[in-house]
Amino acid sequence: MPELRQNFFTKEWVIIATERAKRPKDLARPQVAKSVASHVDSCPFCAGNEDKTPPEVLRVPGNGNGLWQVRVIPNKFAALSRECQPNRIIHRSRRTIEGFGVHEVIVETQDHAQSTALMSDAHVAGILRAYKSRYDVLSLDPRIAHITIFKNHGIDAGTSLEHPHSQLVATPVISSQVRNRFQVALQHYDDFGQCMFCQMIEEEISEPCRVVLASEFFVALEPFASGTPFCTHIYPRRHMASFGDISAAEVTDLSRTLRTVLAKLHFGLGNPDFNYTLRSAPAESFGAKYFHWYVSIIPRLTRVAGFELGSGMFINTVPPESAAEFLREVKLGLAAGA
Ligand SMILES: [Zn+2]
Ligand SMILES: [Zn+2]
């Protein structure tokens, strides 16, 4: 029978539609042998074209060859600008803020054809350290209220440039979606004296039908009320409100965990388009006992249609328990992550 499940955190209801359940394999993209060049002369993110981007703000050096492994640059087509101040203008019922913000691009590799799933763990760790370094610096800016780090992989995930990259957007306000979720987490903490995420993680580990993998410091799982097929969350096992609190050992572990989950999606589902995003506490809530940061990975296997738009409710045709079982069973060759 179909089932309605409520997300413990967003409070949204989703329909787990077992009647129209799709076997995970039916969602896999047919493998089309597509050859992508490792270097594209016209690509601004490829090695040798560094002068086609704005001056870099951070570089993770390569292995002794004088080249780079990861570069962080201001987005040439930034959504927000550093050149103004977040001044508020209130005119009757209209509220505006001058478009202050920071929009950066993390160029993840020199290799145009590379994908995170196939990188070495050490390389992914370099990307995560670049995230943390920028996150730490920008969090200190009093004009910045919230930082979102995300990756769009593939056309269905909204990417406009093929070269592997992720982005960081720092905004002078906190969205009402983030605010509302924080309110739920805070209310839970007030009612029960415990972080709702720590509680959920403990429950999921003890009843591991939705766990994809558990490492020393992280656990990757399919959320109980997952709205879309194969949506996967990676939580730190230690309570931490902010990604900025991650330790060096945890970065190493997260790089392996994230790369392994992405490789399982890549090999199990035929390199699907996906988004991932780091959901971390806003700067003002660092150290909060009630919020717990995590990585959310959303493969773009289905499309949002009229029902979702009209009701705000999602229909998921792959029960999260089946998705977890499928991903656990995807075996990765020795080459991946070596
Ligand atoms: Zn390129
Ligand atoms: Zn917690």
Coordinates of C-alpha atoms and ligand atoms in Angstrom, one line a residue:
M1 CA 0.0 0.0 0.0
P2 CA 1.1 3.6 -0.6
E3 CA 2.2 5.5 2.5
L4 CA 2.3 9.1 3.6
R5 CA 5.4 9.9 5.6
Q6 CA 6.3 13.2 7.4
N7 CA 9.8 14.6 7.3
F8 CA 10.9 15.1 10.9
F9 CA 12.6 18.3 10.2
T10 CA 10.8 20.1 7.3
K11 CA 7.4 18.7 8.5
E12 CA 6.5 18.2 4.8
W13 CA 4.5 15.1 3.9
V14 CA 5.6 12.9 1.1
I15 CA 3.8 10.0 -0.7
I16 CA 5.8 6.8 -0.9
A17 CA 4.0 5.3 -3.9
T18 CA 4.7 1.6 -3.7
E19 CA 1.9 0.9 -6.2
R20 CA 3.7 2.7 -8.9
A21 CA 7.1 1.7 -7.4
K22 CA 9.9 1.7 -9.9
R23 CA 12.7 -0.7 -9.6
P24 CA 15.9 1.3 -9.1
K25 CA 17.3 -0.1 -12.3
D26 CA 14.4 1.4 -14.3
L27 CA 15.5 4.8 -13.3
A28 CA 19.1 4.3 -14.4
R29 CA 20.1 6.2 -17.5
P30 CA 21.2 4.1 -20.4
Q31 CA 24.9 4.2 -20.6
V32 CA 25.8 6.3 -23.6
A33 CA 29.5 6.3 -24.4
K34 CA 30.1 10.0 -24.5
S35 CA 33.6 11.1 -25.0
V36 CA 34.5 14.3 -23.3
A37 CA 37.9 15.9 -23.9
S38 CA 40.1 16.4 -20.9
H39 CA 41.1 19.8 -22.2
V40 CA 38.8 22.3 -24.1
D41 CA 40.6 25.3 -25.4
S42 CA 37.5 27.6 -25.1
C43 CA 36.7 26.5 -21.5
P44 CA 37.6 29.2 -18.9
F45 CA 38.1 26.6 -16.2
C46 CA 40.6 24.5 -18.1
A47 CA 44.3 24.7 -17.3
G48 CA 46.1 27.3 -19.3
N49 CA 43.0 29.5 -19.4
E50 CA 43.5 31.0 -15.9
D51 CA 43.6 34.5 -17.4
K52 CA 40.1 34.1 -18.7
T53 CA 38.6 34.1 -15.1
P54 CA 38.7 36.9 -12.5
P55 CA 41.8 36.7 -10.3
E56 CA 41.6 33.7 -8.0
V57 CA 40.9 34.0 -4.3
L58 CA 42.4 30.6 -3.3
R59 CA 44.5 27.9 -4.9
V60 CA 45.1 24.4 -3.7
P61 CA 48.5 23.6 -5.3
G62 CA 49.1 20.5 -7.4
N63 CA 51.6 17.8 -6.5
G64 CA 54.9 19.7 -6.9
N65 CA 54.4 20.4 -10.6
G66 CA 53.7 24.1 -10.0
L67 CA 50.2 23.6 -11.2
W68 CA 47.0 23.7 -9.3
Q69 CA 44.6 21.1 -8.1
V70 CA 41.6 23.3 -7.1
R71 CA 41.0 27.1 -7.7
V72 CA 38.5 29.4 -6.1
I73 CA 37.5 32.4 -8.2
P74 CA 34.8 35.1 -8.1
N75 CA 31.9 34.2 -10.4
K76 CA 32.2 36.3 -13.5
F77 CA 28.4 36.3 -13.7
A78 CA 27.7 36.7 -10.0
A79 CA 24.1 36.8 -8.7
L80 CA 25.2 39.2 -6.0
S81 CA 27.9 41.9 -5.8
R82 CA 30.7 42.6 -3.3
E83 CA 30.7 46.2 -4.6
C84 CA 27.8 47.4 -2.6
Q85 CA 26.6 47.4 1.1
P86 CA 23.6 45.5 2.4
N87 CA 21.6 48.6 3.1
R88 CA 17.9 48.1 3.7
I89 CA 15.4 50.3 2.0
I90 CA 11.9 50.2 3.4
H91 CA 9.2 51.9 1.4
R92 CA 5.6 51.3 2.7
S93 CA 5.1 47.6 2.2
R94 CA 8.1 47.1 0.0
R95 CA 11.4 46.0 1.5
T96 CA 14.6 45.8 -0.5
I97 CA 18.3 45.4 0.3
E98 CA 21.0 46.4 -2.0
G99 CA 22.3 43.3 -3.7
F100 CA 25.4 42.7 -1.6
G101 CA 26.8 39.2 -1.5
V102 CA 29.6 36.9 -2.5
H103 CA 29.3 34.4 -5.4
E104 CA 32.4 32.2 -6.0
V105 CA 33.2 29.2 -8.2
I106 CA 35.3 26.3 -7.0
V107 CA 37.0 24.8 -10.0
E108 CA 37.5 21.3 -8.8
T109 CA 40.1 20.0 -11.1
Q110 CA 42.1 20.8 -14.2
D111 CA 40.5 17.9 -16.0
H112 CA 37.5 19.0 -18.0
A113 CA 36.2 15.4 -18.3
Q114 CA 36.6 14.4 -14.6
S115 CA 33.8 13.7 -12.3
T116 CA 33.8 13.7 -8.4
A117 CA 32.7 10.0 -8.4
L118 CA 35.9 9.1 -10.1
M119 CA 38.4 11.3 -8.4
S120 CA 40.8 10.1 -5.7
D121 CA 39.7 10.6 -2.1
A122 CA 42.7 12.9 -1.6
H123 CA 41.5 15.2 -4.4
V124 CA 38.0 15.4 -3.0
A125 CA 39.6 16.3 0.3
G126 CA 41.3 19.2 -1.4
I127 CA 37.9 20.4 -2.7
L128 CA 36.4 20.1 0.8
R129 CA 39.3 22.0 2.3
A130 CA 38.8 24.8 -0.2
Y131 CA 35.1 24.9 0.8
K132 CA 36.0 25.1 4.5
S133 CA 38.7 27.7 3.9
R134 CA 36.3 30.1 2.1
Y135 CA 33.4 29.2 4.5
D136 CA 35.6 30.2 7.5
V137 CA 36.8 33.5 6.0
L138 CA 33.3 34.6 4.8
S139 CA 31.6 33.6 8.0
L140 CA 33.7 36.3 9.8
D141 CA 32.2 39.0 7.6
P142 CA 29.4 40.7 9.7
R143 CA 27.5 41.6 6.5
I144 CA 27.0 37.9 5.7
A145 CA 24.1 36.0 7.3
H146 CA 24.2 32.7 5.4
I147 CA 26.5 30.7 3.2
T148 CA 25.3 28.0 0.7
I149 CA 27.8 25.7 -0.9
F150 CA 26.5 23.5 -3.7
K151 CA 27.3 21.6 -6.8
N152 CA 25.2 21.2 -10.0
H153 CA 26.2 18.1 -12.0
G154 CA 24.6 17.8 -15.5
I155 CA 22.0 19.7 -17.4
D156 CA 19.0 18.5 -15.4
A157 CA 20.7 19.8 -12.3
G158 CA 21.0 23.2 -13.8
T159 CA 24.7 23.4 -14.7
S160 CA 25.7 25.7 -17.5
L161 CA 29.4 24.7 -17.7
E162 CA 30.6 21.2 -18.2
H163 CA 33.9 21.6 -16.4
P164 CA 33.6 20.2 -12.9
H165 CA 32.9 23.0 -10.5
S166 CA 30.9 23.9 -7.4
Q167 CA 29.7 27.2 -6.1
L168 CA 29.4 29.3 -3.0
V169 CA 26.8 32.0 -2.4
A170 CA 27.0 34.2 0.7
T171 CA 23.9 36.3 1.3
P172 CA 23.1 39.2 3.7
V173 CA 19.8 37.5 4.7
I174 CA 18.6 34.1 5.8
S175 CA 15.8 32.6 3.7
S176 CA 12.4 31.9 5.4
Q177 CA 12.8 28.2 4.4
V178 CA 16.1 28.0 6.5
R179 CA 14.6 30.1 9.3
N180 CA 11.5 27.9 9.5
R181 CA 13.5 24.7 9.7
F182 CA 15.7 26.3 12.4
Q183 CA 12.6 27.1 14.3
V184 CA 11.4 23.5 14.2
A185 CA 14.9 22.3 15.4
L186 CA 15.0 24.8 18.2
Q187 CA 11.4 23.9 19.3
H188 CA 12.4 20.2 19.4
Y189 CA 15.5 21.0 21.5
D190 CA 13.4 23.1 23.9
D191 CA 10.8 20.3 24.2
F192 CA 13.1 17.3 24.4
G193 CA 16.5 18.7 25.5
Q194 CA 18.2 16.9 22.6
C195 CA 19.3 17.7 19.0
M196 CA 16.6 16.2 16.7
F197 CA 19.3 15.1 14.2
C198 CA 21.5 13.3 16.8
Q199 CA 18.3 11.5 17.9
M200 CA 17.4 10.5 14.3
I201 CA 21.0 9.4 13.5
E202 CA 21.1 7.2 16.5
E203 CA 17.7 5.6 15.5
E204 CA 18.7 5.0 11.9
I205 CA 22.1 3.4 12.9
S206 CA 20.3 1.1 15.3
E207 CA 17.7 0.1 12.6
P208 CA 20.0 0.3 9.6
C209 CA 17.5 -0.4 6.7
R210 CA 18.0 3.1 5.3
V211 CA 21.7 3.3 5.9
V212 CA 23.9 3.3 2.8
L213 CA 27.2 3.3 4.6
A214 CA 28.6 4.3 8.0
S215 CA 32.2 5.4 8.5
E216 CA 34.1 6.4 11.6
F217 CA 32.8 10.0 11.6
F218 CA 29.9 10.0 9.1
V219 CA 26.7 8.1 8.2
A220 CA 25.1 8.2 4.7
L221 CA 21.4 7.4 4.7
E222 CA 18.2 7.7 2.7
P223 CA 15.9 9.9 4.7
F224 CA 12.7 8.1 6.1
A225 CA 10.5 10.6 4.3
S226 CA 12.6 11.1 1.2
G227 CA 10.8 13.2 -1.3
T228 CA 12.7 12.0 -4.4
P229 CA 14.3 8.7 -5.4
F230 CA 17.8 8.2 -4.0
C231 CA 18.0 11.5 -2.1
T232 CA 20.9 10.8 0.2
H233 CA 22.0 12.7 3.3
I234 CA 25.4 12.5 4.9
Y235 CA 25.5 13.4 8.6
P236 CA 28.5 13.9 10.9
R237 CA 28.1 11.4 13.8
R238 CA 29.5 14.0 16.2
H239 CA 27.1 16.9 17.0
M240 CA 28.2 20.0 15.0
A241 CA 25.9 22.9 14.0
S242 CA 28.3 24.3 11.4
F243 CA 30.4 22.8 8.6
G244 CA 33.1 25.2 9.8
D245 CA 33.6 23.0 12.9
I246 CA 34.7 20.0 10.9
S247 CA 38.1 18.6 12.0
A248 CA 41.0 17.6 9.7
A249 CA 40.3 13.9 10.3
E250 CA 36.6 14.4 9.6
V251 CA 37.4 16.2 6.3
T252 CA 39.4 13.1 5.2
D253 CA 36.6 10.8 6.2
L254 CA 33.9 13.0 4.5
S255 CA 35.9 13.0 1.3
R256 CA 35.9 9.2 1.2
T257 CA 32.2 9.0 2.3
L258 CA 31.0 11.6 -0.2
R259 CA 33.1 10.2 -3.1
T260 CA 31.9 6.6 -2.3
V261 CA 28.2 7.7 -2.3
L262 CA 28.6 9.6 -5.6
A263 CA 30.5 6.6 -7.1
K264 CA 27.6 4.3 -6.1
L265 CA 25.1 6.6 -7.8
H266 CA 27.4 6.9 -10.8
F267 CA 27.9 3.2 -11.3
G268 CA 24.5 2.1 -10.0
L269 CA 22.3 4.6 -11.9
G270 CA 24.4 5.5 -15.0
N271 CA 26.0 8.8 -14.0
P272 CA 22.7 10.6 -13.1
D273 CA 22.6 14.4 -13.0
F274 CA 22.6 15.5 -9.4
N275 CA 22.8 18.5 -7.0
Y276 CA 24.5 18.4 -3.7
T277 CA 24.4 21.1 -1.1
L278 CA 25.9 21.6 2.3
R279 CA 23.2 22.5 4.9
S280 CA 25.0 24.3 7.7
A281 CA 24.0 26.7 10.4
P282 CA 24.0 30.4 9.6
A283 CA 27.0 32.3 11.0
E284 CA 24.8 33.7 13.9
S285 CA 24.0 30.1 15.1
F286 CA 27.5 28.6 15.2
G287 CA 27.8 26.3 18.2
A288 CA 24.0 25.8 18.4
K289 CA 23.0 22.7 20.3
Y290 CA 19.8 22.3 18.3
F291 CA 21.1 22.2 14.7
H292 CA 23.2 19.6 13.0
W293 CA 24.8 20.2 9.5
Y294 CA 24.7 17.7 6.7
V295 CA 25.3 17.2 3.0
S296 CA 22.2 16.6 0.9
I297 CA 22.6 14.8 -2.4
I298 CA 19.7 14.9 -4.8
P299 CA 19.9 12.8 -8.0
R300 CA 17.7 14.3 -10.8
L301 CA 16.0 11.1 -11.8
T302 CA 12.4 12.4 -12.0
R303 CA 10.8 15.8 -12.8
V304 CA 8.8 18.0 -10.5
A305 CA 5.3 18.2 -12.0
G306 CA 1.9 19.8 -11.4
F307 CA 1.0 17.9 -8.2
E308 CA 4.3 18.8 -6.5
L309 CA 3.9 22.5 -7.6
G310 CA 0.3 22.7 -6.5
S311 CA 0.5 20.8 -3.2
G312 CA 4.1 21.2 -2.0
M313 CA 4.0 17.4 -1.6
F314 CA 6.3 15.0 -3.4
I315 CA 5.6 11.6 -4.7
N316 CA 8.5 9.2 -4.4
T317 CA 8.3 6.0 -6.4
V318 CA 11.4 4.4 -4.8
P319 CA 10.9 3.6 -1.1
P320 CA 14.0 4.8 0.7
E321 CA 14.6 1.3 2.1
S322 CA 14.8 -0.1 -1.5
A323 CA 17.1 2.8 -2.5
A324 CA 19.4 2.1 0.4
E325 CA 19.5 -1.6 -0.3
F326 CA 20.3 -1.0 -3.9
L327 CA 23.1 1.5 -3.1
R328 CA 24.6 -0.8 -0.5
E329 CA 24.9 -3.5 -3.1
V330 CA 26.6 -1.4 -5.8
K331 CA 30.2 -2.7 -5.7
L332 CA 32.9 -0.3 -6.5
G333 CA 36.0 -1.4 -8.4
L334 CA 39.4 -0.9 -6.9
A335 CA 40.1 1.9 -9.4
A336 CA 37.5 4.2 -7.8
G337 CA 38.9 6.3 -5.0
A338 CA 42.4 4.8 -5.4
Ligands
ZN1 ZN 37.3 22.9 -18.9
ZN2 ZN 23.1 16.9 16.6

